[in-house]
Short mmCIF file of C-alpha atoms and ligand atoms in Angstrom, two decimals:
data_model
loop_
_atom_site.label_atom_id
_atom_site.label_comp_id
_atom_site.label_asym_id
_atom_site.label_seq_id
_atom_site.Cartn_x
_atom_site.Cartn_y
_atom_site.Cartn_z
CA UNK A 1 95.41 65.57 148.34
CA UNK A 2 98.30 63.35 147.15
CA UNK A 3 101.21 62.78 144.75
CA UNK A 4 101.18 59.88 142.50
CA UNK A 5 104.33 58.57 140.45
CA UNK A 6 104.02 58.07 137.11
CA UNK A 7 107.30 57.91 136.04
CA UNK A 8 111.62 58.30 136.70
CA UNK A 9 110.56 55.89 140.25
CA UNK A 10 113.91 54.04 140.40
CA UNK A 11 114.93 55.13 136.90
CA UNK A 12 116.56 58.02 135.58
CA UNK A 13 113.86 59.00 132.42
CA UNK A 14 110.43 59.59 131.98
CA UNK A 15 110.20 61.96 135.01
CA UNK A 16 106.10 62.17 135.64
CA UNK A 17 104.36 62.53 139.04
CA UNK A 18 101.03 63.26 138.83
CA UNK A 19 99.26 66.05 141.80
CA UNK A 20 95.91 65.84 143.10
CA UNK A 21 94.26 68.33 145.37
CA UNK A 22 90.28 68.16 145.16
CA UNK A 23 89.15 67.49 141.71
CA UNK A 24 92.36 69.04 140.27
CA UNK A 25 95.07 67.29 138.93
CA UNK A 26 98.27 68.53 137.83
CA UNK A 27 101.37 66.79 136.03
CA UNK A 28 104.95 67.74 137.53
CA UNK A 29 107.26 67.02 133.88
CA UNK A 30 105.20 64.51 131.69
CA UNK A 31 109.15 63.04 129.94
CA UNK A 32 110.21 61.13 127.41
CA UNK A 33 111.56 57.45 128.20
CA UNK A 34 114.93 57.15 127.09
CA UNK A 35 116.94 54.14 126.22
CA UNK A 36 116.82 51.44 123.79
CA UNK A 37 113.64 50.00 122.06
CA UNK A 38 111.97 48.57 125.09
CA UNK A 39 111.89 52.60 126.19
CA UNK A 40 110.54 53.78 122.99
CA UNK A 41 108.10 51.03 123.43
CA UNK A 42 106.75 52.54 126.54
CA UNK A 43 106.56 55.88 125.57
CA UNK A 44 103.78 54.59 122.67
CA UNK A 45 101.81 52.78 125.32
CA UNK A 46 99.03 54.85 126.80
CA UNK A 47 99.17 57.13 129.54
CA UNK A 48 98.48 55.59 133.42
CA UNK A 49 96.08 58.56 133.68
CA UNK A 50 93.67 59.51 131.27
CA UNK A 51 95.55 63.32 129.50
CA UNK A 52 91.42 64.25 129.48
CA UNK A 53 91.52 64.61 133.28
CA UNK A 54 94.77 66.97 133.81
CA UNK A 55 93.80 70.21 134.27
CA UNK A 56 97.59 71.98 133.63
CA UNK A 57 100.65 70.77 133.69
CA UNK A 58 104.17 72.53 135.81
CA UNK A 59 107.41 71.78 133.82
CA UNK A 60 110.73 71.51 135.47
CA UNK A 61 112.95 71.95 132.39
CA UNK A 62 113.41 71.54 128.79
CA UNK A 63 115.22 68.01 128.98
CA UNK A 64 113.09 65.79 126.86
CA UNK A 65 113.18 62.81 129.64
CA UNK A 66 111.41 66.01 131.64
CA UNK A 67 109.22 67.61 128.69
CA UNK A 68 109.33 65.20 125.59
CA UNK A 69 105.72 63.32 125.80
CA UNK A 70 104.45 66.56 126.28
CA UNK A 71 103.37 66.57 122.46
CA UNK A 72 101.89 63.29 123.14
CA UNK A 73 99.75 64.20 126.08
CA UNK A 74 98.30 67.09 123.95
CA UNK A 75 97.75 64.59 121.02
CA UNK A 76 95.75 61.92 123.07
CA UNK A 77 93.21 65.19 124.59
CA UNK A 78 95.15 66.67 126.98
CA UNK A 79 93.25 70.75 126.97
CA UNK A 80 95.51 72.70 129.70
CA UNK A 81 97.70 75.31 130.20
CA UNK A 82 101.73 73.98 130.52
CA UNK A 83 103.20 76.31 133.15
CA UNK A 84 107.17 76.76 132.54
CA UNK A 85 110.02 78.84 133.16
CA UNK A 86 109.92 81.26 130.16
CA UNK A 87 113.27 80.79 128.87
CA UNK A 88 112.58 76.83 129.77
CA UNK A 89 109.85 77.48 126.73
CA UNK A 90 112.02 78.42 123.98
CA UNK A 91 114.43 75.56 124.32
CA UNK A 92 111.20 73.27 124.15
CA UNK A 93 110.55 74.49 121.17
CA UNK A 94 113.86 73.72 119.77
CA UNK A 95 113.49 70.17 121.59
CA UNK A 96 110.33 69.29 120.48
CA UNK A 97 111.10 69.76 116.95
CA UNK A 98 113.92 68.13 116.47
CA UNK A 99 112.24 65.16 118.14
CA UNK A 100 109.70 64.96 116.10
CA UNK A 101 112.33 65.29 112.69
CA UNK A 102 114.21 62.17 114.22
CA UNK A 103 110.97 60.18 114.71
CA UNK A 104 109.66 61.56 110.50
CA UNK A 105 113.37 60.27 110.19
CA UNK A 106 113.20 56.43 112.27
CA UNK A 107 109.52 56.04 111.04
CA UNK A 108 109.89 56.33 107.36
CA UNK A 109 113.05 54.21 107.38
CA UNK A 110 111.52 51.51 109.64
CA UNK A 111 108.48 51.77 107.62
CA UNK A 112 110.23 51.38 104.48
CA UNK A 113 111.66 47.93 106.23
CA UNK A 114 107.87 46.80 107.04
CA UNK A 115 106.88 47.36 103.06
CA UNK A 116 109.09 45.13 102.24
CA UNK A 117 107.55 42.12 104.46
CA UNK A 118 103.87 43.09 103.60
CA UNK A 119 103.88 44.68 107.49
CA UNK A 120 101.18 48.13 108.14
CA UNK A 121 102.83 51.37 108.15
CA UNK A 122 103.42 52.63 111.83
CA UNK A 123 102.79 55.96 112.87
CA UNK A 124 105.79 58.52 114.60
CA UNK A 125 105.15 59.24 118.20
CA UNK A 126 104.62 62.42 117.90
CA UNK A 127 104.58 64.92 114.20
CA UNK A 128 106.43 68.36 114.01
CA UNK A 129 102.47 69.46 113.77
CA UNK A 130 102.42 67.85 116.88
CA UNK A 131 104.86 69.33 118.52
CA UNK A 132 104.30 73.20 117.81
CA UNK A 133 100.48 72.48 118.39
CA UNK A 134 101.54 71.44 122.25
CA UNK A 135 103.97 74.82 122.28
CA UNK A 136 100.92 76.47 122.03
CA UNK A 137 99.72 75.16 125.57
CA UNK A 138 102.91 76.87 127.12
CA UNK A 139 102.34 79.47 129.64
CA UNK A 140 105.76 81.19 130.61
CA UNK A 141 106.59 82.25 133.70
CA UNK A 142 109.65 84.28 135.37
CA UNK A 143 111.79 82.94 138.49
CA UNK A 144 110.45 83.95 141.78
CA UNK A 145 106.80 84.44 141.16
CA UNK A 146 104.27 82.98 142.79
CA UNK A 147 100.79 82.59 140.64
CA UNK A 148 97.73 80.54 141.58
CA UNK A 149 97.22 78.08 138.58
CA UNK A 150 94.11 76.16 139.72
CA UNK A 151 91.68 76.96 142.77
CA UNK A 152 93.84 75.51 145.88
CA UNK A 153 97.00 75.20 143.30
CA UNK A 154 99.87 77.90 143.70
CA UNK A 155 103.58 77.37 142.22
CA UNK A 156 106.38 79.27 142.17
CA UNK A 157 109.44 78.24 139.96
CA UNK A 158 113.29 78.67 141.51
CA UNK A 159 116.64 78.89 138.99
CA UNK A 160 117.36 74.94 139.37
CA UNK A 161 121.32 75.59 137.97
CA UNK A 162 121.18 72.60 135.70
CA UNK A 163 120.35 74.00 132.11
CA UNK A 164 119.21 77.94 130.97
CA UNK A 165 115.38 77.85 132.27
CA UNK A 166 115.65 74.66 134.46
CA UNK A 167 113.75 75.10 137.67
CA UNK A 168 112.80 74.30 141.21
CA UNK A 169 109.12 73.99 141.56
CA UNK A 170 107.65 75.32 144.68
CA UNK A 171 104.34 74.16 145.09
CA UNK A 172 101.64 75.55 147.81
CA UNK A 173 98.61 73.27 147.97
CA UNK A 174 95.19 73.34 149.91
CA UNK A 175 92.50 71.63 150.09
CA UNK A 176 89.67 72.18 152.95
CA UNK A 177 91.61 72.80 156.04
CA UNK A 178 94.69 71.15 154.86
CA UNK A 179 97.40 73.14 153.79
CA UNK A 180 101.07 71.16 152.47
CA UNK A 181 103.77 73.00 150.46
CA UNK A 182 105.64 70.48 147.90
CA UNK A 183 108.84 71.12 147.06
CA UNK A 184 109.79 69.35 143.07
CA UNK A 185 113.84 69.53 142.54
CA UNK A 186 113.35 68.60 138.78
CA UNK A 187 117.05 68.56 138.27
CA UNK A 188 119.46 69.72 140.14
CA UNK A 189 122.34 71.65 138.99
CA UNK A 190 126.27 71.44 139.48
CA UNK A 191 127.52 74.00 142.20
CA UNK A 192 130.42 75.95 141.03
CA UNK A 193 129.59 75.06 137.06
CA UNK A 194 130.17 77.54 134.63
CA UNK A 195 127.68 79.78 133.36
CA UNK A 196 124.36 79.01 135.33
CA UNK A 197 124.05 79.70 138.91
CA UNK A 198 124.14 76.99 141.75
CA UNK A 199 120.75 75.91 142.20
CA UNK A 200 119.08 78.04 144.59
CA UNK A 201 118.15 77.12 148.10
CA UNK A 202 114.70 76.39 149.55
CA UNK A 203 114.10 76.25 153.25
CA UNK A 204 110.61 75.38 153.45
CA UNK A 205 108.33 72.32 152.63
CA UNK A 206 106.14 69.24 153.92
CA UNK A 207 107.60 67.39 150.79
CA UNK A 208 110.54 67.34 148.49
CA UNK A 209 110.79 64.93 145.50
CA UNK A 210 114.47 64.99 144.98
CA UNK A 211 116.15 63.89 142.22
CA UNK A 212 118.90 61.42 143.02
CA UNK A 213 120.83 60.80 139.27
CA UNK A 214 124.18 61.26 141.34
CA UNK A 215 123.37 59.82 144.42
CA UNK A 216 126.12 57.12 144.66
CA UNK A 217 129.04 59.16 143.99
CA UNK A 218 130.90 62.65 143.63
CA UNK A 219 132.17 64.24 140.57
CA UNK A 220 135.89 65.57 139.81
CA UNK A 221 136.84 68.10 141.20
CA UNK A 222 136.91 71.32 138.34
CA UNK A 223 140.28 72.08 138.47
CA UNK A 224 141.41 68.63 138.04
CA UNK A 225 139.05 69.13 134.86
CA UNK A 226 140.41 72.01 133.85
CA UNK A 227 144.08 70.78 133.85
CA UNK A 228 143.80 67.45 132.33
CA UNK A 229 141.65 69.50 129.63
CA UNK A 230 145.04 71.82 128.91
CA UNK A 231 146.80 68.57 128.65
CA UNK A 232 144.92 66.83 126.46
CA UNK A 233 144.47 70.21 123.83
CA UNK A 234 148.34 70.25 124.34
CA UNK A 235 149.11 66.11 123.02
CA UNK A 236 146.51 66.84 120.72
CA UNK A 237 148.08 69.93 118.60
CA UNK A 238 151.08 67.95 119.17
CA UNK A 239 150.29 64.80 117.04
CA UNK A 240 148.62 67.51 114.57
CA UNK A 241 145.51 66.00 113.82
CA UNK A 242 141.92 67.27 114.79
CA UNK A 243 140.12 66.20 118.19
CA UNK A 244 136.62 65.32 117.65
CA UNK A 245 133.58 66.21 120.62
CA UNK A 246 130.40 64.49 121.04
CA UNK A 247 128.75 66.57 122.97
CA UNK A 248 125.83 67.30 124.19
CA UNK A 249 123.48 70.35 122.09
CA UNK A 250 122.21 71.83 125.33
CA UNK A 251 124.40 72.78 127.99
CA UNK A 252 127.51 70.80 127.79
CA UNK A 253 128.09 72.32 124.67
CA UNK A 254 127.71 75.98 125.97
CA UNK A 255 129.95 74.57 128.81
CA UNK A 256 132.51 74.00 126.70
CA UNK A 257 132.44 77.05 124.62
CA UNK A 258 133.10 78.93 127.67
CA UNK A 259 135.93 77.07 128.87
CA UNK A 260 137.23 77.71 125.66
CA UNK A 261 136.78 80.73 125.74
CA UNK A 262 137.46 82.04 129.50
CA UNK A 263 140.97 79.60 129.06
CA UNK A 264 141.67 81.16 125.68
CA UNK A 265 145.32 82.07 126.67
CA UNK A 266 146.05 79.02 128.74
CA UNK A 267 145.08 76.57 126.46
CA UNK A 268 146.57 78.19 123.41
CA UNK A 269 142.92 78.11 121.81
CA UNK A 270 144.02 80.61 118.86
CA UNK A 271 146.13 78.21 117.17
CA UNK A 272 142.70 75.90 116.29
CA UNK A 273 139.78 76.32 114.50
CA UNK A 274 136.79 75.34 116.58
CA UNK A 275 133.43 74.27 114.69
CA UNK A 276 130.04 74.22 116.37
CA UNK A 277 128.50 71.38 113.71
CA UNK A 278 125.40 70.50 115.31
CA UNK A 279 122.44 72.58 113.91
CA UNK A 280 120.49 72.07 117.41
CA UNK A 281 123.21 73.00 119.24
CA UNK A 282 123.54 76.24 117.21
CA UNK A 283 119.93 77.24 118.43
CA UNK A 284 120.90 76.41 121.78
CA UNK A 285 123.68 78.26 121.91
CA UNK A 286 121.44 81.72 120.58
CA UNK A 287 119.00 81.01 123.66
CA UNK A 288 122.18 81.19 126.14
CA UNK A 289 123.34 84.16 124.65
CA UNK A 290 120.44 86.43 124.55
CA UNK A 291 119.68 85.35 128.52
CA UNK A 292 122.61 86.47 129.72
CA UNK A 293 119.91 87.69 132.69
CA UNK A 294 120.50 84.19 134.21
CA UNK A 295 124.26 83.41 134.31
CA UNK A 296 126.14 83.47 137.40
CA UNK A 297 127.89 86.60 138.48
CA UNK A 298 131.23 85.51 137.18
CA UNK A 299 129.73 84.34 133.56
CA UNK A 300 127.55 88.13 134.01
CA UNK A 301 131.49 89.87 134.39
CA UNK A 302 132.64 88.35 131.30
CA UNK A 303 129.52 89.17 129.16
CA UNK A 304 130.39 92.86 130.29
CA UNK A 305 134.17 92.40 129.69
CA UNK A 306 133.10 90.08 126.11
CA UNK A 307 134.72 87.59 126.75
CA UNK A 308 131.94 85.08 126.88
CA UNK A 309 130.63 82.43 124.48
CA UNK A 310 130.75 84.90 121.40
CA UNK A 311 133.87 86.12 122.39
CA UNK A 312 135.49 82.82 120.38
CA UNK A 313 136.40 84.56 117.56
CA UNK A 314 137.57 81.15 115.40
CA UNK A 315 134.23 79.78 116.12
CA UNK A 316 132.43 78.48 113.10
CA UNK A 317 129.16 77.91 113.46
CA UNK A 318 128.40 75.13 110.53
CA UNK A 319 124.33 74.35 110.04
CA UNK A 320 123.85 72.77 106.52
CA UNK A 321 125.29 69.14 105.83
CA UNK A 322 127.42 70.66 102.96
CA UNK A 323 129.02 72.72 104.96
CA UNK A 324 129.85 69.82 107.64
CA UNK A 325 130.57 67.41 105.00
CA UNK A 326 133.49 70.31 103.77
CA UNK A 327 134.82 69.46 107.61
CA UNK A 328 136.33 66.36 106.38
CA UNK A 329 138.94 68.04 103.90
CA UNK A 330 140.10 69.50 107.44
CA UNK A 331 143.70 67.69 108.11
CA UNK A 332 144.72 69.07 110.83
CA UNK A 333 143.72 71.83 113.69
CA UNK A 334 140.41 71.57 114.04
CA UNK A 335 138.22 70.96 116.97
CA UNK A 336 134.60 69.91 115.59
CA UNK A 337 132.09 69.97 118.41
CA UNK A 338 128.91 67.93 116.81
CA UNK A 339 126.40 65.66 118.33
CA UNK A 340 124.84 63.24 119.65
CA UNK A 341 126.46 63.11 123.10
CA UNK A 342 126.51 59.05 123.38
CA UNK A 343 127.26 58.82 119.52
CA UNK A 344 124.17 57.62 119.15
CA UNK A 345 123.18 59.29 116.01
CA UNK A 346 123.75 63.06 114.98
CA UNK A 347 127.19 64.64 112.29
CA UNK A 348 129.47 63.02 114.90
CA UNK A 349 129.17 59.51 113.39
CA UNK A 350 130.36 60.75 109.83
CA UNK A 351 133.30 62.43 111.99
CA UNK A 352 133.76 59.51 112.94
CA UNK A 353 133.42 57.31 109.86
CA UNK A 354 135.92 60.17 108.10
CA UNK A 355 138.69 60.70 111.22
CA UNK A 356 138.43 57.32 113.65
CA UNK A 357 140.95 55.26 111.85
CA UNK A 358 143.51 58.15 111.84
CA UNK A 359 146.39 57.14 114.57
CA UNK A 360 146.33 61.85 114.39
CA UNK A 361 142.55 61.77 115.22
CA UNK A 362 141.76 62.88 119.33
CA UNK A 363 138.42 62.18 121.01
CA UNK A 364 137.35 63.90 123.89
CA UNK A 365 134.39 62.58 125.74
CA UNK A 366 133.23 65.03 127.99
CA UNK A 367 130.10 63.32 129.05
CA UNK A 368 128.21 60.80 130.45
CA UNK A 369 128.34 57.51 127.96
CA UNK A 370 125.49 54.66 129.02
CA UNK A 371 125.94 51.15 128.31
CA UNK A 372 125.52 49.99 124.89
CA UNK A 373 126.41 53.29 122.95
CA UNK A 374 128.82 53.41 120.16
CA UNK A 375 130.53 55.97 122.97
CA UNK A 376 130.70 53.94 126.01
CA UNK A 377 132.51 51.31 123.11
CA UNK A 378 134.81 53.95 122.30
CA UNK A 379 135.48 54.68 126.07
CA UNK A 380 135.74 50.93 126.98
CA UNK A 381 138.96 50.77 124.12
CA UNK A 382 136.93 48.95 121.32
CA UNK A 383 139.58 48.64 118.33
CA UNK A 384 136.51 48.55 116.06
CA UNK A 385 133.35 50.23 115.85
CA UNK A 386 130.39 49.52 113.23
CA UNK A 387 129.09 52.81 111.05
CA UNK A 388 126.66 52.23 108.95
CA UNK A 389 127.13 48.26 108.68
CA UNK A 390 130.94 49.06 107.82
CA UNK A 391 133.10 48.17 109.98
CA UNK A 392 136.23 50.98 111.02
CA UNK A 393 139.43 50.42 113.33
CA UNK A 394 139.85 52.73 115.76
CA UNK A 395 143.06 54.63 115.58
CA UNK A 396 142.57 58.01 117.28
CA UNK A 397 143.10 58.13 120.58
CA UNK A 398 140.13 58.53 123.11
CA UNK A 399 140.40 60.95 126.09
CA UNK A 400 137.62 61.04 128.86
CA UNK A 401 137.52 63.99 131.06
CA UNK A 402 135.42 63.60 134.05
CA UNK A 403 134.20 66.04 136.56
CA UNK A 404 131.66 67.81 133.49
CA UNK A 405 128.07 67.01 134.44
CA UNK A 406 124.72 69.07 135.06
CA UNK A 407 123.43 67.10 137.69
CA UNK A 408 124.35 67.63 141.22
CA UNK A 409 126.56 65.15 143.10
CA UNK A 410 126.32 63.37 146.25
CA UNK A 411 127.30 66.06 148.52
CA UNK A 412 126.01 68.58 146.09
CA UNK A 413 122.76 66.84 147.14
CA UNK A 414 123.23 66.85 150.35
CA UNK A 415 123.79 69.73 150.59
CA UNK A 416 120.96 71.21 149.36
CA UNK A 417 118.77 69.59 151.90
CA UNK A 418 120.79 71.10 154.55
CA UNK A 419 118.79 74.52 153.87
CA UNK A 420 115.48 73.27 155.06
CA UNK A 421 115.01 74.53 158.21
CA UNK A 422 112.63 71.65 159.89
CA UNK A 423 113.19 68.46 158.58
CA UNK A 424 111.04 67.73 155.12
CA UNK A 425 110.03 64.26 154.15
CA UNK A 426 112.33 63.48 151.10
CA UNK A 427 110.84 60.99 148.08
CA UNK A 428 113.54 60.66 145.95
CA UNK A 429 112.67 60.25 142.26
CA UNK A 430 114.88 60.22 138.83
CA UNK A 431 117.50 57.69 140.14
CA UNK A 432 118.71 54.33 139.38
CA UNK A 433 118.58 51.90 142.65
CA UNK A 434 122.12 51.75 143.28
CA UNK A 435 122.09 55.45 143.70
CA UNK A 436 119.34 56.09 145.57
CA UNK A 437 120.15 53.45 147.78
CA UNK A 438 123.75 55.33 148.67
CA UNK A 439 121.79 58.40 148.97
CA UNK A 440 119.21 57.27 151.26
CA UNK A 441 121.89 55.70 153.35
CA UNK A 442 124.29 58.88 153.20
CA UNK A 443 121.37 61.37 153.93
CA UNK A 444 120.65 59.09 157.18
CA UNK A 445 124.51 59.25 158.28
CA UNK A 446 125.01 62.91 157.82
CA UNK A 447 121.43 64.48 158.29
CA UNK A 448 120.00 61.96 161.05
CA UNK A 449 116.88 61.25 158.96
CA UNK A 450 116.39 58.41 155.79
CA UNK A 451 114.28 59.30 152.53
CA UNK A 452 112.01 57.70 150.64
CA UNK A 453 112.26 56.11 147.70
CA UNK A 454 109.29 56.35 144.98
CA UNK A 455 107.74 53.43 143.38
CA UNK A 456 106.20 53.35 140.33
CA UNK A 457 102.94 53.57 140.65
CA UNK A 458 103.18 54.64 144.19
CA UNK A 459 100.58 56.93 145.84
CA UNK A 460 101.77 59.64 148.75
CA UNK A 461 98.61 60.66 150.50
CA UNK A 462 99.64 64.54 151.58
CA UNK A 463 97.11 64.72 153.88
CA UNK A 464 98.40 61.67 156.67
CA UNK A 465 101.74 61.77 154.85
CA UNK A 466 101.83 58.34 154.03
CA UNK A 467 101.49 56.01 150.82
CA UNK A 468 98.43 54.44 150.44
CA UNK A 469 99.23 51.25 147.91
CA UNK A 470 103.12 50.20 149.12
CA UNK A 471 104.83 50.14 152.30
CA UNK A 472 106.92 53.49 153.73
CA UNK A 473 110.12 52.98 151.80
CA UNK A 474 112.64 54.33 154.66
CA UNK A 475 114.36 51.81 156.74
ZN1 ZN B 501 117.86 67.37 133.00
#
């Protein structure tokens, strides 16, 4: 009986640990790795298991750096069942195919490139054939109920608070005499977020992979959120020009709507139009509405009173590209919501291309923006940007409000783990070193005891609790 990691071992993508109890072996997330070419690289190499032997695979959430190889693993002979929240399942679907348009997208354009220096054709990672052929390996499955999946293999998932359908897995293993319960965080929500509920507490388990994205530091408070957000929607209608939002399709986005919506008076939201130009993040938006079942009690009061997400009544939702191209006749008053979320690629770069030289023009960044995007350039002040090898001046203004995120923070963390009851031993997963390092250190001054930190490649036996290839990690 052990755990092996596969993948997200001091890095934040790619999350993959594989299970083993008896001859069974089962995948916790089998995710896409994310960032630059060196990560798209990786994700074409083969597997560090062979997909043949996995008997099922337990999915945290629909994240693609949590569920986006999952395609892949059915393509090179993977056979099982993929257990998953149910709601969890539909935004795969939405996921997965998008994915695989982008990479029909990247891999005829790249190939068109290696025609024209007598290079072979290269094939996409994964085909939207691909991708609805591995949907049919889903088995849903509702919060709070426990199922054997293989002999000596019972899970149970938990509302995780991070995205609709995201989950804590609870995993009871035996094998022989030996009985361990695992405890996978996947990812963990934001307590006091909007919408989703705070991820749920667990007071049991032997083990607990944690996820430690924010383990170094602690968001903004939400109120200071809120206010600056007024502030900025105020300057903005002010200078009378349009604010452009990357965002995110899945969550942030839904985030935001509701903001809008639930600060409607406050922020004077009637006198804009507001347009939802991101076709993924239209879909996204349906799956939040029709599972109302899993908002928090708050979000649940304003369903009943309507005045929730479809309560914005100058929404537009805009899905083909003539009717987002029409955006850019838009002068003034208009707040267009598209992605990608870096700026990476998505209808916000022709927003861009059309409104970034305006001095009128406000951006809002209301997420996370890694190094080397065109939006950590925009945050960082850059008085030019490239789009499409031309090169624009930048003369909107661009606004960063902190304090949005999915992920738990430090404390939020923290805090969590104060709900076991005995001590568990803590691997934490899904983190860059910096963080985990805090984390580690900050879990050892406030809970008396030090996690471990998962290497890749790393093997926990369950059985004498200890890794079997690399040293203990705690100091
Ligand atoms: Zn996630």
């Amino acid at each position: 009986m052990h755990i092996e990691f596969h993948g997200a071992a001091q890095e934040v993508t790619g999350s993959c640990h594989l299970v083993q109890v008896g001859h069974y072996r089962v995948l916790l997330d089998c995710g896409l790795i994310q960032g630059g070419k060196y990560g798209e690289q990786r994700n074409a190499e083969p597997f560090s298991f062979d997909p043949k032997q996995i008997d099922a695979v337990v999915l945290s959430h629909s994240h693609l750096d949590h569920c986006g190889r999952i395609p892949l693993l059915v393509k090179r002979g993977f056979k099982g069942p993929v257990y998953t929240q149910k709601v969890c399942r539909e935004m795969c679907g939405i996921m997965f195919r998008d994915a695989a348009n982008i990479y029909d997208h990247d891999t005829k354009t790249l190939n068109r490139k290696r025609a024209r220096k007598h290079l072979p054709p290269v094939e996409p990672l994964y085909t939207a054939d691909d991708a609805e052929k591995a949907l049919k390996h889903f088995q849903p499955m509702a919060y709070d109920v426990e199922d054997e999946i293989l002999p000596g293999i019972r899970i149970r998932f938990k509302d995780a608070g991070h995205i609709i359908g995201s989950s804590i897995v609870e995993l009871w293993l035996e094998d022989g005499k030996h009985r361990r319960k695992v405890v996978f965080t996947g990812d963990l929500g934001h307590s006091d977020a909007p919408i989703l509920r705070d991820p749920t507490p667990i007071h049991q388990a032997d083990v607990v992979l944690m996820e430690s994205t924010y383990g170094g530091r602690c968001h903004r408070p939400w109120q200071e959120s809120m206010d600056e957000m007024g502030e900025i929607l105020n300057d903005a209608a002010n200078s009378k020009g349009n604010i452009l939002i990357p965002s995110f399709a899945v969550g942030r986005t839904q985030e935001l709507l509701y903001l809008f919506s639930e600060n409607f008076d406050a922020w004077n939201m009637g006198r804009w139009q507001i347009f939802l130009d991101s076709p993924m993040a239209i879909e996204a938006t349906e799956v939040y509405l029709n599972h109302c079942e899993l908002y928090n009690k708050e979000a649940k009061q304003r369903v009943l009173n309507h005045e929730s997400l479809d309560s914005l009544t100058n929404l537009r939702l805009t899905k083909t590209p003539e009717e987002s191209m029409a955006l850019n006749r838009i002068a003034s008053g208009a707040i267009i919501i598209a992605g990608s979320g870096m700026c990476e690629g998505g209808r916000i770069r022709h927003h861009f291309k059309c409104q970034l030289w305006k001095r009128n023009t406000k951006v809002l960044m209301v997420g996370f923006q890694a190094k080397g995007t065109l939006g950590r350039q925009l945050v960082e002040g850059a008085e030019t940007v490239k789009l499409w090898g031309e090169t624009i001046s930048v003369g909107a203004s661009v606004y960063t409000v902190g304090g949005f995120s999915a992920h738990a923070d430090q404390d939020g963390l923290i805090n969590w783990l104060k709900h076991f009851k005995k001590q568990p031993k803590v691997v934490l997963v899904h983190g860059e070193p910096g963080a985990q390092d805090a984390l580690q250190h900050e879990v050892g001054n406030r809970l008396g005891y030090f996690p471990d930190i998962a290497k890749p490649g790393q093997k926990l036996d369950l059985i004498r609790m200890s890794y079997d290839n690399a040293e203990n990690q705690a100091s």
